[in-house]
Coordinates of C-alpha atoms in Angstrom, one line a residue:
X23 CA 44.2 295.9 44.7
X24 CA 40.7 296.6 43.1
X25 CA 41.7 296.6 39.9
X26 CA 43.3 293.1 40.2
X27 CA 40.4 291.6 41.5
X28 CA 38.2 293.0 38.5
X29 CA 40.6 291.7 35.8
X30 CA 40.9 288.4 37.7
X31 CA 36.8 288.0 37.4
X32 CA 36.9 288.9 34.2
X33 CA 39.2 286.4 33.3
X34 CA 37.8 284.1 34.9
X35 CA 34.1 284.9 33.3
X36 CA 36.3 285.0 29.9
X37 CA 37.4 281.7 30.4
X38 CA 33.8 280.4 31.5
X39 CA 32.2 281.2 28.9
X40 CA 35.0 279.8 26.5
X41 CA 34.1 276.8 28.4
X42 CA 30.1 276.9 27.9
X43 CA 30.2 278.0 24.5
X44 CA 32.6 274.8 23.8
X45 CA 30.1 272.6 26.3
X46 CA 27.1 274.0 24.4
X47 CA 28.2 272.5 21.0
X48 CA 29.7 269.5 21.9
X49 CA 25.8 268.4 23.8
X50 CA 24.4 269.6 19.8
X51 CA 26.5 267.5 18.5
X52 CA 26.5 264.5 20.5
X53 CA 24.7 261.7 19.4
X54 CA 23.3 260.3 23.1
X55 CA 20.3 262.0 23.4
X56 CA 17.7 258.8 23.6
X57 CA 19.8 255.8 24.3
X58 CA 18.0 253.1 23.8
X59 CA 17.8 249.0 25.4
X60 CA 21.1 247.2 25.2
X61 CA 21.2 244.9 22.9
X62 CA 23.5 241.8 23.0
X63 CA 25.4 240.3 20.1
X64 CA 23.9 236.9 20.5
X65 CA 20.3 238.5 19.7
X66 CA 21.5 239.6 16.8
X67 CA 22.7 236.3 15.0
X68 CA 26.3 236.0 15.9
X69 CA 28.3 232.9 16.8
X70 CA 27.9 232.6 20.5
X71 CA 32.2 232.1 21.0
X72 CA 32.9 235.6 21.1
X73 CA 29.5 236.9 23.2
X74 CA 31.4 236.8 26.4
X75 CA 35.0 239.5 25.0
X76 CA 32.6 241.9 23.7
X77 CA 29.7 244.3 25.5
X78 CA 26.1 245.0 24.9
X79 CA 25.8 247.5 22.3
X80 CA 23.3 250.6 22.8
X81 CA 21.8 252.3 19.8
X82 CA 21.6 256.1 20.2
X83 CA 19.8 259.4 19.2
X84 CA 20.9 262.6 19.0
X85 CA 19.2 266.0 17.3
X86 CA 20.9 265.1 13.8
X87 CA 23.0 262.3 14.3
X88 CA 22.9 258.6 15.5
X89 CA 25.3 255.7 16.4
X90 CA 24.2 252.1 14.9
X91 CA 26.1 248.8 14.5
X92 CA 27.7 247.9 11.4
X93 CA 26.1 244.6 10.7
X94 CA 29.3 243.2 8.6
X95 CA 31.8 244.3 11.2
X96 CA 30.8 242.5 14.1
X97 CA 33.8 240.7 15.2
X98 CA 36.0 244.2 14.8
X99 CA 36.5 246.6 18.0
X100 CA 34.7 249.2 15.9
X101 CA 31.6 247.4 15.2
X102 CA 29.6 251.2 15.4
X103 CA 29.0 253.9 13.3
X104 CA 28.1 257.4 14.6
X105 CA 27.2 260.2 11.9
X106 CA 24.2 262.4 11.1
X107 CA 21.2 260.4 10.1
X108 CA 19.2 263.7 8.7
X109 CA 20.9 265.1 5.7
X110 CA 18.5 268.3 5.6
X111 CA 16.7 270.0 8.4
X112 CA 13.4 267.9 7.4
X113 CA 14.8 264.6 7.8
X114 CA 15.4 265.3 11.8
X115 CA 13.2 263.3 13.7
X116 CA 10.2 265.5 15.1
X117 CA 9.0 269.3 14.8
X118 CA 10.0 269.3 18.5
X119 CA 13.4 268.3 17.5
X120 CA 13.2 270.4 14.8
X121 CA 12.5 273.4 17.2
X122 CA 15.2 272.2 19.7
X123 CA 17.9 272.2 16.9
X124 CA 17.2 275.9 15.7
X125 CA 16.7 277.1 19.9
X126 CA 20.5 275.3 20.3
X127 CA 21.8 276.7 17.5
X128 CA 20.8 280.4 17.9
X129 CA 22.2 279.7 22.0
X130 CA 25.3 278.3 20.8
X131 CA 25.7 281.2 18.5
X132 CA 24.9 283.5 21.2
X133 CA 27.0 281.9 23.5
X134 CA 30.1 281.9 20.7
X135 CA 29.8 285.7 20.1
X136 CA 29.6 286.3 23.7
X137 CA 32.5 284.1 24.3
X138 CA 34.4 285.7 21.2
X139 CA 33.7 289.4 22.6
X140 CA 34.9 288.6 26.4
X141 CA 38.3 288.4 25.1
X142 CA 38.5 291.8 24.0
X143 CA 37.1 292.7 27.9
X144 CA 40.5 292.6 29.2
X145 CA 41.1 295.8 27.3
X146 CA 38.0 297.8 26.8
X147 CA 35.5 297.7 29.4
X148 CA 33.1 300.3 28.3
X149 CA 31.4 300.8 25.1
X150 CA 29.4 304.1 25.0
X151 CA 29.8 304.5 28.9
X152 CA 27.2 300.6 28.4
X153 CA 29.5 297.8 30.3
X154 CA 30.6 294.8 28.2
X155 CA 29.8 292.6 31.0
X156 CA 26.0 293.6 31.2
X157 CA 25.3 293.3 27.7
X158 CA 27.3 289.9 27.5
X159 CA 25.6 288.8 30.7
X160 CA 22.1 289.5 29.2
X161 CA 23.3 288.1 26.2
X162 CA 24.1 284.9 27.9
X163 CA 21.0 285.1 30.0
X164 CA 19.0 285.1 26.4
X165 CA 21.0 282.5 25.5
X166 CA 20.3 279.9 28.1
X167 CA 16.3 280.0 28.2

């Protein structure tokens, strides 16, 4: 009985951290950081009979990337483009930025090997009589400060 509920945990911390790891690089990625005032189409020019189909558009700022209205494409349901805005680690915004990119990126990376290594948990436990599950927890511990 024991011994199910220890591989049930660790499948469930497996799983977890999957999940974190995944979480982790999705918020890198994502471009809502700073989001900024809405902004309705009649400030910015259009014809004021198709205002009322369409909602206020929010520019937003992520570490790298950014999500801007297509000028020409107003009219369209995809009147927004989202991509990277910095092509090389000096065109991100700020050195704080620029700190908070390389921080995520060694946490996610972390987090990934962590994630990657509690798979192989569910077979071997033990590595030099050291538990798996305290090095990966102070791993994810490092990770998340």
């Amino acid at each position: 009985m024991c011994h199910v509920i220890v591989m049930c945990r660790s499948m469930l911390w497996t799983l977890l951290s999957i999940v974190v790891a995944f979480v982790e690089l999705i918020a890198f990625m994502s471009a809502d950081w700073l989001i900024g005032k809405a902004k309705t189409l009649s400030s910015e020019g259009v014809n004021s009979g198709t205002v009322g189909s369409q909602k206020p558009y929010r520019p937003t700022l992520g570490i790298y990337g950014r999500c801007t209205r297509i000028s020409h494409m107003q009219i369209s349901r995809r009147d927004t483009l989202c991509g990277p805005y910095a092509e090389n680690f000096n065109e991100i915004a700020s050195g704080f930025w620029q700190a908070t990119a390389i921080f995520l990126a060694v946490g996610i990376m972390i987090l990934c090997a962590v994630a990657f290594v509690s798979v192989f948990t569910m077979c071997v436990q033990s590595i030099m009589k050291k538990s798996i599950f305290n090095v990966c927890g102070l791993l994810q511990g490092i990770a998340g400060i």
